[in-house]
Coordinates of C-alpha atoms in Angstrom, one line a residue:
Chain A
M1 CA 87.7 73.5 108.6
S2 CA 84.6 72.9 107.6
P3 CA 83.9 71.4 103.3
I4 CA 84.6 74.0 100.9
D5 CA 87.7 75.3 103.2
D6 CA 89.3 72.0 102.2
E7 CA 87.7 72.0 98.9
L8 CA 89.7 75.3 97.8
R9 CA 93.1 74.6 99.5
S10 CA 92.5 70.6 96.9
L11 CA 91.4 73.1 94.1
F12 CA 94.1 75.6 94.3
T13 CA 97.0 72.6 95.4
S14 CA 95.8 70.7 92.0
R15 CA 96.0 74.0 89.6
A16 CA 98.8 75.8 90.7
D17 CA 100.8 73.4 91.3
L18 CA 100.2 72.0 87.5
L19 CA 101.9 75.2 87.0
A20 CA 105.2 75.0 84.8
P21 CA 107.3 77.5 85.8
A22 CA 107.8 79.9 83.2
P23 CA 112.1 79.9 81.3
D24 CA 113.9 82.6 82.6
P25 CA 111.7 85.4 83.5
L26 CA 114.8 87.5 84.2
A27 CA 115.2 89.3 80.7
G28 CA 111.8 90.2 80.7
I29 CA 111.7 92.3 84.4
E30 CA 114.6 94.0 83.7
S31 CA 113.2 95.2 80.6
R32 CA 109.9 96.1 81.8
A33 CA 111.6 97.1 84.7
R34 CA 113.7 99.7 82.0
R35 CA 110.9 100.7 80.0
M36 CA 108.3 101.6 83.1
R37 CA 111.6 104.0 84.1
R38 CA 111.9 105.6 80.8
N39 CA 107.9 106.2 81.2
R40 CA 109.0 107.7 84.4
V41 CA 112.2 110.4 83.7
A42 CA 110.2 110.9 79.5
A43 CA 106.6 112.7 81.7
S44 CA 109.3 114.0 84.2
V45 CA 111.5 115.4 82.2
A46 CA 108.1 116.6 80.1
G47 CA 106.3 118.1 83.8
T48 CA 110.1 119.8 84.2
A49 CA 110.2 121.2 80.7
L50 CA 106.9 123.0 81.2
A51 CA 106.4 124.3 84.7
V52 CA 106.6 127.4 85.3
A53 CA 106.2 128.4 88.9
A54 CA 109.7 128.4 91.3
I55 CA 109.4 125.2 93.6
A56 CA 109.2 125.7 97.9
A57 CA 112.6 124.5 98.9
V58 CA 111.4 124.3 102.2
V59 CA 111.7 120.5 103.7
P60 CA 108.0 120.8 106.6
A61 CA 109.8 119.4 109.9
V62 CA 105.2 118.5 110.3
L63 CA 102.9 117.6 109.7
P64 CA 100.5 120.2 109.4
E65 CA 97.2 120.7 110.8
K66 CA 94.6 118.1 109.5
V67 CA 92.6 120.0 106.4
A68 CA 90.0 122.1 107.0
D69 CA 86.5 120.8 106.3
G70 CA 84.1 123.7 107.4
G71 CA 81.2 123.0 105.0
G72 CA 80.9 119.3 105.1
S73 CA 82.6 118.2 102.4
Q74 CA 83.5 114.9 102.3
F75 CA 86.6 116.9 99.6
A76 CA 89.4 118.3 100.7
D77 CA 91.7 120.9 98.9
V78 CA 94.9 119.4 98.1
T79 CA 97.0 122.8 98.5
P80 CA 99.9 121.3 98.7
T81 CA 102.0 120.9 101.7
P82 CA 105.2 123.4 101.3
T83 CA 107.7 120.6 99.9
A84 CA 110.8 120.7 99.5
S85 CA 112.4 119.1 95.2
A86 CA 116.2 118.3 94.1
P87 CA 117.1 119.7 91.5
D88 CA 117.3 116.9 90.0
R89 CA 115.8 117.5 86.2
A90 CA 115.4 113.9 85.3
F91 CA 113.5 113.4 88.2
A92 CA 112.0 116.8 89.8
P93 CA 108.3 116.6 91.2
Q94 CA 105.6 117.7 88.5
S95 CA 102.2 120.3 89.3
L96 CA 100.0 119.7 87.4
D97 CA 99.3 122.8 84.7
P98 CA 96.1 122.9 83.1
A99 CA 97.5 124.4 80.5
N100 CA 99.3 121.3 79.2
P101 CA 97.7 118.4 82.6
W102 CA 99.5 115.2 83.0
P103 CA 98.9 112.2 80.7
F104 CA 95.7 110.6 81.1
R105 CA 96.0 107.1 82.9
G106 CA 93.4 104.5 83.6
T107 CA 90.4 103.3 81.2
E108 CA 89.7 105.5 78.3
S109 CA 85.9 103.0 77.9
V110 CA 84.0 104.9 81.0
L111 CA 84.3 107.7 77.9
I112 CA 84.0 106.4 75.2
D113 CA 80.0 106.3 73.4
G114 CA 80.0 110.2 74.3
G115 CA 80.8 109.3 77.3
Q116 CA 83.0 113.1 77.5
Q117 CA 80.7 115.0 75.1
S118 CA 78.2 114.2 78.1
L119 CA 80.3 114.7 80.9
T120 CA 81.2 117.6 79.3
D121 CA 78.2 119.1 79.2
Q122 CA 76.5 118.3 82.6
W123 CA 80.5 119.9 83.8
R124 CA 79.6 123.2 81.6
A125 CA 76.1 123.4 83.3
K126 CA 77.4 124.2 86.2
H127 CA 80.5 126.2 85.1
A128 CA 79.5 127.8 81.9
G129 CA 82.1 128.5 79.5
S130 CA 84.5 125.6 80.7
S131 CA 86.8 123.1 78.6
L132 CA 87.9 119.5 81.1
T133 CA 91.0 117.8 80.0
P134 CA 90.3 114.3 81.5
L135 CA 93.5 112.9 83.7
Y136 CA 92.4 109.5 85.0
G137 CA 89.6 106.4 84.3
Q138 CA 88.0 103.9 85.9
V139 CA 85.2 101.2 86.5
Y140 CA 84.7 100.5 90.6
E141 CA 84.0 96.9 89.7
P142 CA 81.1 96.5 93.2
S143 CA 78.8 99.2 91.4
N144 CA 80.4 99.1 87.6
A145 CA 79.8 102.9 87.4
G146 CA 82.6 104.7 85.7
E147 CA 85.2 107.3 87.5
V148 CA 86.8 110.1 85.9
V149 CA 89.1 112.9 87.7
F150 CA 90.0 115.7 85.0
V151 CA 91.1 119.4 85.0
A152 CA 89.0 122.7 84.1
S153 CA 90.2 125.8 82.9
G154 CA 87.3 128.1 82.2
P155 CA 85.6 131.5 83.6
D156 CA 85.3 129.8 86.7
G157 CA 89.5 129.5 87.4
D158 CA 91.3 126.6 87.5
R159 CA 89.7 123.3 88.7
W160 CA 89.6 119.6 89.2
A161 CA 86.7 117.0 89.4
V162 CA 85.7 113.7 89.9
A163 CA 82.4 112.3 88.7
T164 CA 80.9 108.9 88.5
T165 CA 78.2 107.5 86.9
S166 CA 75.1 106.9 87.9
E167 CA 71.2 106.0 86.3
S168 CA 70.9 109.9 86.3
G169 CA 74.3 110.9 84.3
W170 CA 77.6 112.3 85.2
Q171 CA 77.5 113.0 89.3
I172 CA 80.0 115.4 90.3
L173 CA 81.4 113.8 93.7
V174 CA 84.4 116.7 93.8
D175 CA 84.2 120.1 92.4
N176 CA 87.3 122.2 94.0
A177 CA 89.9 125.2 92.7
L178 CA 92.9 123.8 91.8
A179 CA 95.5 125.2 94.2
P180 CA 98.8 126.6 91.7
D181 CA 102.4 124.1 92.3
T182 CA 99.0 121.1 93.1
K183 CA 101.2 118.4 93.0
A184 CA 98.6 115.6 94.5
L185 CA 94.8 115.4 94.0
L186 CA 93.0 113.2 96.8
A187 CA 89.6 112.5 97.1
A188 CA 87.6 110.2 99.1
L189 CA 85.1 108.5 97.4
P190 CA 82.9 106.1 98.7
G191 CA 83.0 102.3 99.0
D192 CA 81.7 99.1 98.8
E193 CA 82.8 98.1 101.9
V194 CA 85.1 100.7 103.0
P195 CA 85.4 105.0 101.4
R196 CA 88.4 104.9 99.4
L197 CA 91.3 108.0 98.6
L198 CA 91.8 108.3 95.4
V199 CA 95.5 109.5 95.0
L200 CA 96.9 111.1 91.7
T201 CA 100.1 112.3 90.6
S202 CA 102.5 112.9 88.5
P203 CA 103.2 109.6 85.9
A204 CA 106.6 110.9 87.2
I205 CA 106.7 109.8 90.8
G206 CA 108.1 107.1 92.1
D207 CA 106.0 106.1 95.7
I208 CA 103.4 106.8 96.8
A209 CA 102.2 106.1 100.4
Y210 CA 99.6 106.6 103.1
A211 CA 99.9 106.1 106.7
P212 CA 96.5 105.6 108.8
D213 CA 98.7 107.4 112.3
G214 CA 100.0 110.7 110.2
T215 CA 104.0 108.2 110.5
T216 CA 103.7 104.7 109.5
F217 CA 104.2 105.0 106.1
R218 CA 103.6 102.4 103.8
S219 CA 103.6 102.2 100.0
Y220 CA 100.4 101.4 98.0
E221 CA 101.7 100.1 94.6
G222 CA 99.1 100.6 91.6
S223 CA 99.2 98.9 87.7
D224 CA 99.8 103.0 86.3
G225 CA 102.0 104.9 87.7
G226 CA 101.1 107.8 89.9
V227 CA 98.0 106.4 90.7
S228 CA 96.6 104.7 93.6
V229 CA 93.7 103.2 95.9
V230 CA 93.7 103.2 99.4
P231 CA 91.6 101.5 101.9
L232 CA 90.1 104.1 104.6
E233 CA 89.7 102.5 108.1
G234 CA 89.2 103.6 110.9
D235 CA 90.9 106.5 112.7
T236 CA 91.5 108.8 110.4
S237 CA 91.1 111.6 111.7
R238 CA 95.5 111.8 111.5
D239 CA 95.3 110.3 108.4
A240 CA 98.2 111.3 106.2
V241 CA 99.5 111.4 102.1
R242 CA 103.3 110.5 101.4
V243 CA 104.6 111.3 97.6
L244 CA 108.3 110.7 96.8
D245 CA 109.7 111.5 93.6
G246 CA 111.5 108.4 91.2
N247 CA 115.0 108.3 93.3
G248 CA 112.5 107.4 96.9
D249 CA 114.3 110.7 98.0
L250 CA 113.2 110.0 101.4
D251 CA 114.6 113.7 102.5
K252 CA 112.2 115.9 100.1
P253 CA 109.1 113.8 99.5
V254 CA 107.3 115.1 96.5
F255 CA 104.1 115.3 98.5
L256 CA 103.9 115.1 102.6
G257 CA 100.1 116.6 103.9
P258 CA 97.1 114.7 105.0
A259 CA 94.1 113.3 103.8
P260 CA 91.0 114.5 103.1
D261 CA 88.0 113.0 105.2
F262 CA 85.1 110.7 103.6
V263 CA 81.7 111.5 104.9
A264 CA 79.5 108.7 105.1
G265 CA 75.2 109.5 103.4
S266 CA 77.1 112.3 100.9
G267 CA 78.2 111.7 97.0
A268 CA 76.6 107.8 94.8
A269 CA 75.6 107.5 98.9
A270 CA 73.8 108.3 99.1
A271 CA 71.0 106.9 96.7
P272 CA 67.4 107.2 98.6
N273 CA 65.6 103.9 99.0
N274 CA 62.4 104.6 97.8
L275 CA 64.4 105.4 93.7
V276 CA 62.6 103.2 91.6
T277 CA 65.0 101.5 89.3
W278 CA 63.3 101.9 85.9
P279 CA 65.2 102.6 82.8
S280 CA 65.3 106.2 81.7
R281 CA 62.7 106.3 78.6
G282 CA 62.1 109.6 75.6
A283 CA 64.5 111.6 74.4
T284 CA 68.1 112.4 76.3
P285 CA 67.3 115.0 78.4
D286 CA 70.1 118.5 77.9
A287 CA 72.2 118.9 79.9
A288 CA 71.3 122.1 81.2
F289 CA 67.9 121.9 80.9
L290 CA 67.9 119.4 83.5
E291 CA 70.4 122.1 85.8
K292 CA 66.7 124.4 85.5
A293 CA 65.0 121.4 86.5
L294 CA 66.9 120.6 89.5
N295 CA 67.4 124.0 89.5
A296 CA 63.7 123.8 90.4
F297 CA 63.4 121.7 92.3
A298 CA 65.8 122.7 95.1
Q299 CA 64.1 126.3 94.9
G300 CA 60.1 125.2 95.0
L301 CA 62.0 122.9 98.9
G302 CA 63.5 125.6 99.5
A303 CA 66.5 124.2 99.4
K304 CA 70.6 124.5 98.5
R305 CA 70.5 123.0 94.7
S306 CA 73.9 121.1 95.5
D307 CA 71.8 119.0 98.1
V308 CA 69.4 118.3 95.1
E309 CA 69.9 115.4 92.8
G310 CA 67.4 113.6 90.5
K311 CA 66.9 110.7 87.4
V312 CA 65.7 110.9 84.9
L313 CA 62.9 108.1 83.9
F314 CA 61.1 110.9 80.6
A315 CA 61.9 113.3 78.7
G316 CA 60.1 114.3 75.6
D317 CA 58.0 116.6 74.2
D318 CA 54.4 117.2 72.5
D319 CA 52.0 118.3 71.0
A320 CA 51.6 122.0 71.7
R321 CA 55.9 122.2 71.6
N322 CA 55.8 122.2 75.4
V323 CA 59.2 119.7 76.0
F324 CA 59.7 117.9 79.7
V325 CA 61.2 116.1 81.5
F326 CA 59.9 113.5 84.2
G327 CA 60.9 111.7 87.1
Q328 CA 62.6 111.9 90.5
A329 CA 64.3 114.2 92.9
W330 CA 66.0 114.8 96.2
I331 CA 67.7 116.1 98.1
K332 CA 70.3 114.0 100.2
G333 CA 70.1 111.9 103.0
S334 CA 66.5 112.7 102.4
D335 CA 63.1 110.1 100.1
A336 CA 62.5 110.7 96.1
H337 CA 59.0 112.7 95.2
T338 CA 57.9 112.4 92.4
F339 CA 59.2 115.3 89.6
G340 CA 58.3 117.0 86.6
Y341 CA 59.9 120.0 84.3
S342 CA 58.5 121.1 81.0
V343 CA 59.0 125.2 79.0
N344 CA 56.0 126.1 76.7
G345 CA 56.9 127.2 72.6
K346 CA 57.2 131.1 74.8
G347 CA 59.3 129.5 77.0
E348 CA 58.1 130.2 80.3
A349 CA 59.3 126.7 82.6
T350 CA 56.4 125.3 85.2
P351 CA 57.7 123.1 87.8
F352 CA 56.1 119.4 89.2
L353 CA 56.4 119.4 92.2
G354 CA 54.6 115.2 93.0
P355 CA 54.7 113.8 96.0
I356 CA 57.1 110.8 97.7
T357 CA 57.2 108.4 96.2
A358 CA 55.5 104.6 96.9
K359 CA 58.4 102.4 97.4
N360 CA 58.1 100.1 94.1
P361 CA 54.9 101.8 92.4
D362 CA 53.0 100.4 89.2
V363 CA 52.9 104.3 87.6
L364 CA 53.6 106.9 87.4
A365 CA 52.3 110.2 86.2
F366 CA 52.6 114.6 86.1
V367 CA 50.3 117.0 83.8
V368 CA 52.5 119.1 81.9
A369 CA 50.2 122.4 81.5
A370 CA 47.4 123.1 78.1
G371 CA 49.6 125.7 75.6
T372 CA 48.6 129.0 75.2
G373 CA 45.1 128.2 72.6
Q374 CA 45.4 124.3 73.6
S375 CA 42.4 123.0 76.2
T376 CA 43.8 120.4 76.9
E377 CA 46.8 119.7 79.0
T378 CA 49.2 116.1 78.3
L379 CA 48.7 113.2 81.5
V380 CA 52.5 111.9 80.6
V381 CA 51.9 108.0 82.3
V382 CA 55.4 106.3 83.5
P383 CA 53.9 103.5 84.0
D384 CA 56.7 99.7 85.6
P385 CA 58.5 98.4 82.1
A386 CA 56.5 95.3 82.7
V387 CA 52.8 96.9 82.1
A388 CA 51.7 95.8 78.3
K389 CA 48.1 98.2 78.3
V390 CA 47.7 101.6 79.5
L391 CA 44.1 102.2 80.0
Y392 CA 41.4 106.0 80.7
G393 CA 38.8 106.6 81.5
V394 CA 37.1 109.6 82.3
A395 CA 34.1 108.0 84.2
A396 CA 34.4 105.3 86.0
S397 CA 33.4 102.7 84.4
E398 CA 34.6 103.5 80.5
Y399 CA 38.1 103.5 79.5
D400 CA 40.3 103.7 76.4
V401 CA 43.2 101.9 76.1
K402 CA 45.7 104.0 75.5
G403 CA 49.2 104.1 74.6
A404 CA 49.1 101.7 70.6
G405 CA 50.6 103.5 68.1
Q406 CA 53.2 104.9 70.8
E407 CA 55.7 101.8 70.5
N408 CA 58.5 104.3 70.3
L409 CA 57.9 106.0 73.7
N410 CA 58.6 102.7 75.2
G411 CA 55.7 102.3 77.5
V412 CA 54.9 105.9 78.6
V413 CA 52.1 107.2 77.1
L414 CA 50.8 110.9 76.1
I415 CA 47.0 111.3 77.4
D416 CA 45.5 114.5 76.2
R417 CA 43.5 115.5 79.1
D418 CA 40.6 117.5 79.6
P419 CA 41.8 120.5 82.2
R420 CA 38.7 120.7 84.1
A421 CA 39.0 116.9 84.8
Q422 CA 37.4 114.8 87.7
G423 CA 37.3 111.6 88.4
D424 CA 39.6 110.2 85.5
K425 CA 40.8 106.8 86.2
L426 CA 44.2 104.7 85.1
K427 CA 43.8 101.4 84.6
L428 CA 47.3 99.4 84.2
L429 CA 47.6 96.0 82.8
D430 CA 50.6 93.4 82.6
G431 CA 50.4 91.0 79.1
S432 CA 48.6 88.6 81.2
E433 CA 45.9 90.7 81.2
K434 CA 46.4 91.3 85.5
V435 CA 45.2 94.8 86.5
L436 CA 48.2 95.9 88.6
F437 CA 47.0 98.5 89.0
E438 CA 43.5 100.8 89.2
G439 CA 43.1 104.6 90.5
E440 CA 41.9 107.7 90.1
V441 CA 45.1 109.9 88.0
A442 CA 44.3 112.6 91.5
S443 CA 45.9 110.4 93.7
L444 CA 49.8 110.6 91.3
L445 CA 49.2 114.0 91.3
C446 CA 49.0 115.0 95.0
G447 CA 51.1 117.5 95.6
I448 CA 53.5 118.1 97.9
K449 CA 52.1 120.2 100.3
E450 CA 48.1 119.3 99.0
C451 CA 46.3 117.0 96.0
G452 CA 44.6 118.3 93.0
Chain B
M1 CA 120.8 98.9 91.7
D2 CA 124.6 98.1 91.1
E3 CA 125.9 94.3 90.5
Q4 CA 125.3 93.0 94.1
A5 CA 121.9 93.5 93.8
R6 CA 120.8 92.8 90.8
E7 CA 122.7 89.6 91.7
A8 CA 120.3 89.0 95.2
F9 CA 117.1 90.1 92.8
R10 CA 118.2 87.5 90.2
G11 CA 118.5 85.1 93.2
Y12 CA 115.2 85.4 94.1
V13 CA 113.6 86.2 91.2
A14 CA 114.5 82.5 90.2
A15 CA 113.8 80.5 93.7
R16 CA 111.3 82.8 94.3
S17 CA 109.5 83.7 91.2
P18 CA 107.7 80.0 90.0
A19 CA 105.7 80.3 93.5
L20 CA 105.0 83.6 92.9
L21 CA 103.8 82.9 89.6
R22 CA 101.0 79.9 91.3
T23 CA 99.5 82.2 93.2
A24 CA 99.2 85.1 90.1
Y25 CA 98.0 82.2 88.4
L26 CA 94.8 81.9 90.8
L27 CA 94.3 85.6 91.4
T28 CA 93.6 85.5 88.2
G29 CA 92.0 82.9 86.4
N30 CA 94.9 82.2 83.7
R31 CA 98.5 81.7 82.9
A32 CA 98.7 84.4 80.7
D33 CA 97.6 87.0 82.7
A34 CA 99.4 85.4 85.7
E35 CA 102.8 85.3 83.8
D36 CA 101.8 89.7 82.6
L37 CA 100.9 90.7 86.3
L38 CA 104.2 89.0 87.4
Q39 CA 106.1 90.7 85.4
T40 CA 104.7 93.7 86.5
A41 CA 105.3 93.2 89.6
L42 CA 108.7 91.6 89.4
A43 CA 109.0 95.1 87.3
K44 CA 108.6 97.3 90.3
T45 CA 109.9 95.9 93.0
Y46 CA 112.9 95.7 90.2
L47 CA 112.7 99.6 90.7
A48 CA 112.3 99.8 94.3
W49 CA 114.3 96.6 95.4
D50 CA 117.3 99.3 96.7
R51 CA 114.4 101.0 98.9
I52 CA 113.3 97.4 100.4
R53 CA 115.3 97.2 103.2
E54 CA 114.5 93.9 104.8
R55 CA 115.2 90.9 102.4
E56 CA 112.1 88.6 104.1
A57 CA 109.9 91.0 103.2
V58 CA 110.2 90.8 100.0
D59 CA 107.6 88.0 99.8
G60 CA 104.6 90.4 101.0
Y61 CA 106.3 93.2 99.0
V62 CA 105.6 91.8 95.3
R63 CA 102.2 89.8 97.5
R64 CA 100.4 93.3 97.2
V65 CA 101.7 94.7 94.6
M66 CA 100.2 91.8 92.7
V67 CA 97.1 92.3 94.7
N68 CA 96.3 95.8 93.4
T69 CA 97.9 95.2 90.2
Q70 CA 95.3 92.9 90.0
T71 CA 92.5 94.5 91.1
S72 CA 93.3 97.5 88.8
W73 CA 92.8 95.3 85.8
W74 CA 90.2 93.3 86.7
R75 CA 88.7 97.1 87.1
R76 CA 90.0 98.1 82.7
R77 CA 89.9 94.0 81.8
K78 CA 85.7 93.0 81.5
V79 CA 86.4 89.0 81.8
D80 CA 84.0 87.6 80.4
E81 CA 85.9 83.8 79.8
Y82 CA 87.6 82.6 82.0
A83 CA 90.0 80.2 80.1
T84 CA 92.1 77.7 81.9
D85 CA 95.1 75.7 80.0
V86 CA 95.3 73.2 83.5
L87 CA 93.2 70.8 83.5
P88 CA 92.2 68.8 86.3
E89 CA 94.1 66.5 89.0
R90 CA 92.0 64.1 88.7
S91 CA 92.6 62.7 92.0
T92 CA 92.3 58.7 93.5
G93 CA 90.1 57.4 95.7
R94 CA 87.6 59.9 95.9
D95 CA 85.0 59.5 92.4
A96 CA 86.8 61.2 89.6
T97 CA 84.0 62.5 87.9
V98 CA 82.1 64.3 91.2
D99 CA 86.2 65.7 91.7
L100 CA 86.0 66.5 88.8
A101 CA 82.7 68.3 88.5
L102 CA 83.1 69.7 91.8
H103 CA 86.4 71.5 91.2
D104 CA 85.1 72.5 88.2
A105 CA 82.7 74.8 90.0
L106 CA 84.5 76.2 92.3
W107 CA 86.9 77.6 89.6
T108 CA 84.1 79.5 87.6
A109 CA 82.3 80.7 91.2
L110 CA 86.1 82.2 91.9
A111 CA 85.8 83.5 88.9
E112 CA 82.9 85.7 89.5
L113 CA 83.9 86.2 92.4
P114 CA 84.0 90.5 93.0
K115 CA 88.5 90.6 92.9
R116 CA 89.0 92.1 96.4
Q117 CA 87.0 88.6 97.6
R118 CA 89.1 86.7 95.3
A119 CA 92.2 87.6 96.6
M120 CA 91.6 87.0 100.7
V121 CA 90.2 83.3 99.3
V122 CA 93.3 82.8 97.5
L123 CA 96.2 84.5 100.3
R124 CA 93.5 83.1 103.0
Y125 CA 93.4 79.0 101.8
Y126 CA 96.9 79.1 99.1
E127 CA 99.4 80.7 100.8
D128 CA 97.8 80.2 104.5
L129 CA 98.0 83.5 105.7
S130 CA 96.7 84.1 108.9
E131 CA 94.0 86.8 108.9
A132 CA 95.9 89.4 110.5
E133 CA 98.7 88.0 108.1
T134 CA 96.2 89.0 105.1
A135 CA 95.1 92.2 106.3
R136 CA 98.2 93.9 106.6
L137 CA 99.6 92.3 103.0
L138 CA 96.5 94.7 102.5
G139 CA 95.9 97.2 104.3
V140 CA 92.5 96.4 106.0
S141 CA 91.4 95.9 109.1
V142 CA 91.2 91.9 110.4
G143 CA 87.2 92.4 110.9
T144 CA 87.7 93.6 107.3
V145 CA 89.3 89.8 105.9
K146 CA 86.8 88.5 108.2
S147 CA 83.8 89.6 107.3
T148 CA 85.0 89.4 103.0
T149 CA 86.3 86.0 103.8
S150 CA 82.8 85.2 105.5
R151 CA 81.4 86.2 102.1
A152 CA 83.0 84.8 99.9
L153 CA 82.9 81.7 101.0
S154 CA 79.1 82.5 101.1
K155 CA 79.0 83.4 97.9
L156 CA 81.3 80.1 96.6
R157 CA 78.5 78.2 98.1
E158 CA 75.7 79.8 96.8
T159 CA 77.4 79.5 92.9
S160 CA 78.7 77.2 92.5
G161 CA 75.4 74.1 94.5
L162 CA 78.5 73.5 97.6
R163 CA 76.9 72.6 100.6
D164 CA 78.8 72.3 104.1
D165 CA 79.2 68.5 102.7
P166 CA 79.7 69.0 98.8
R167 CA 79.2 65.1 97.9
A168 CA 75.6 65.1 99.6
S169 CA 74.6 68.7 97.6
L170 CA 75.7 66.8 93.7
P171 CA 72.8 65.3 91.6
A172 CA 74.0 62.1 90.7
D173 CA 75.3 62.4 87.5
G174 CA 78.1 64.4 89.3
V175 CA 76.7 67.3 87.1
L176 CA 76.1 71.3 88.1
A177 CA 74.8 73.5 85.7

């Protein structure tokens, strides 16, 4: 036994054993239990009153086959297994109705301070005209990322989705059509040690259980009624989820069906290892604009938009009324490229496909083309936040300090550059005048296929 | 729940709540949260009482509910302070100042562990559950318990300033920065 084992035992014993028992805990327990039961019944009755679909009365004799996953998605559509329900109004299972969805559970902290608006913007960039209602929110502690489950309605039909916060904004992890009479939303999410299965049901249900082998169920109690998170380990090819009503009726489960598979390397777990850690600077880009930029990147590389992700490093505009965004973009599973996208005053878009970003670079840059009647283009220099001074020179031995008076750009420098410039250079210094980078601008602008 | 079942539940609470409160306290780090956590876990147990067929398994059920509930609470509550209302004991036979500093450092380090790591450490070193029992209770593999506990202990050593010989690592004044 190691000393730390002894110390832990000693610490636990000394601290815990001095704890006086709570006086008569039973009254509080029974009161809280009654409150929990009342909440379940209230939610259940509300759901029953709103239900419009007849409930199937067929008990599945065997579990259905594992949900097909033809697209390689880590998330399965959870079309409800034909399940039975007792005609007991007080504990009737509750389907998810987008018009009158389940009440929100979990933490709202991930949606405050504009979080819900930015999520809505991001969602509408993909599903125009859609409105969404959050159902559940949590902060996943290991990554400190917010996660939100929501239901949406619009021209694309009823959908349900899971989104997570990332450095580039909201990332949609799940985006599935909502089948009629859905009673459980299941999503396999990435985790720090093992993937996680998130199960979201009506708060009126009584028990959520998971069976790795499809038959040996074990209950997973969460702190919020109707929500459970299950670690996914080992062979999950036959795993299943079972949801029971408030009576715990094993013969008539609210939901009984296979759990979706998690596919490693997709979703939030797919961030490339050359992603820079700098904060996003400048303006907050419009979600629709960002979506167009990432579309352009996908087209430039012949990839599907759904396979492309990005991180914004700087967004803003210049004197020639060009609006632009600059950062990194990548195809899932591949290294990230520096990438820019600009739109001029006439609405003409110009993507910039930069090189694969070096690991831990000191500076990244891209060029916004000269507008009509403009004699200069804009060189956008995005340095490491530790850089104190940016110098630019058109000739080999001459440098001008750039960036003075541009404090609002938080270190990013916009330089008017002659489109015909050759051999122009950048030099970056830290606070003690130490040179962090010195080299030709062209070396930062090498495209995917060629340089210059 | 009929009167007989209710009486059985009362008996269980009376007999086991002091011990379960201690576990809740070690999981949460303060008494108020521990009482709240235990009450929530026992209320859920109350509602499920008729479904728990093996009375010997109730402790495991309550512990599992506590760990799962506490995990979610940690996600919801950003804990910036780790207060304690219990003074560490002053043992005899060792330098009390050193013991106090050691325990304080270790307690602080525990509070900084991720929720699952802390739960595993409490189950292994307070509840004295085996790796297999801990794995069963948390619904994970034995390998995960081993690796997670190992990472937790490494972090505790690192954060608290403990080494394999804790006394040798302490500064002369017993104060750990």
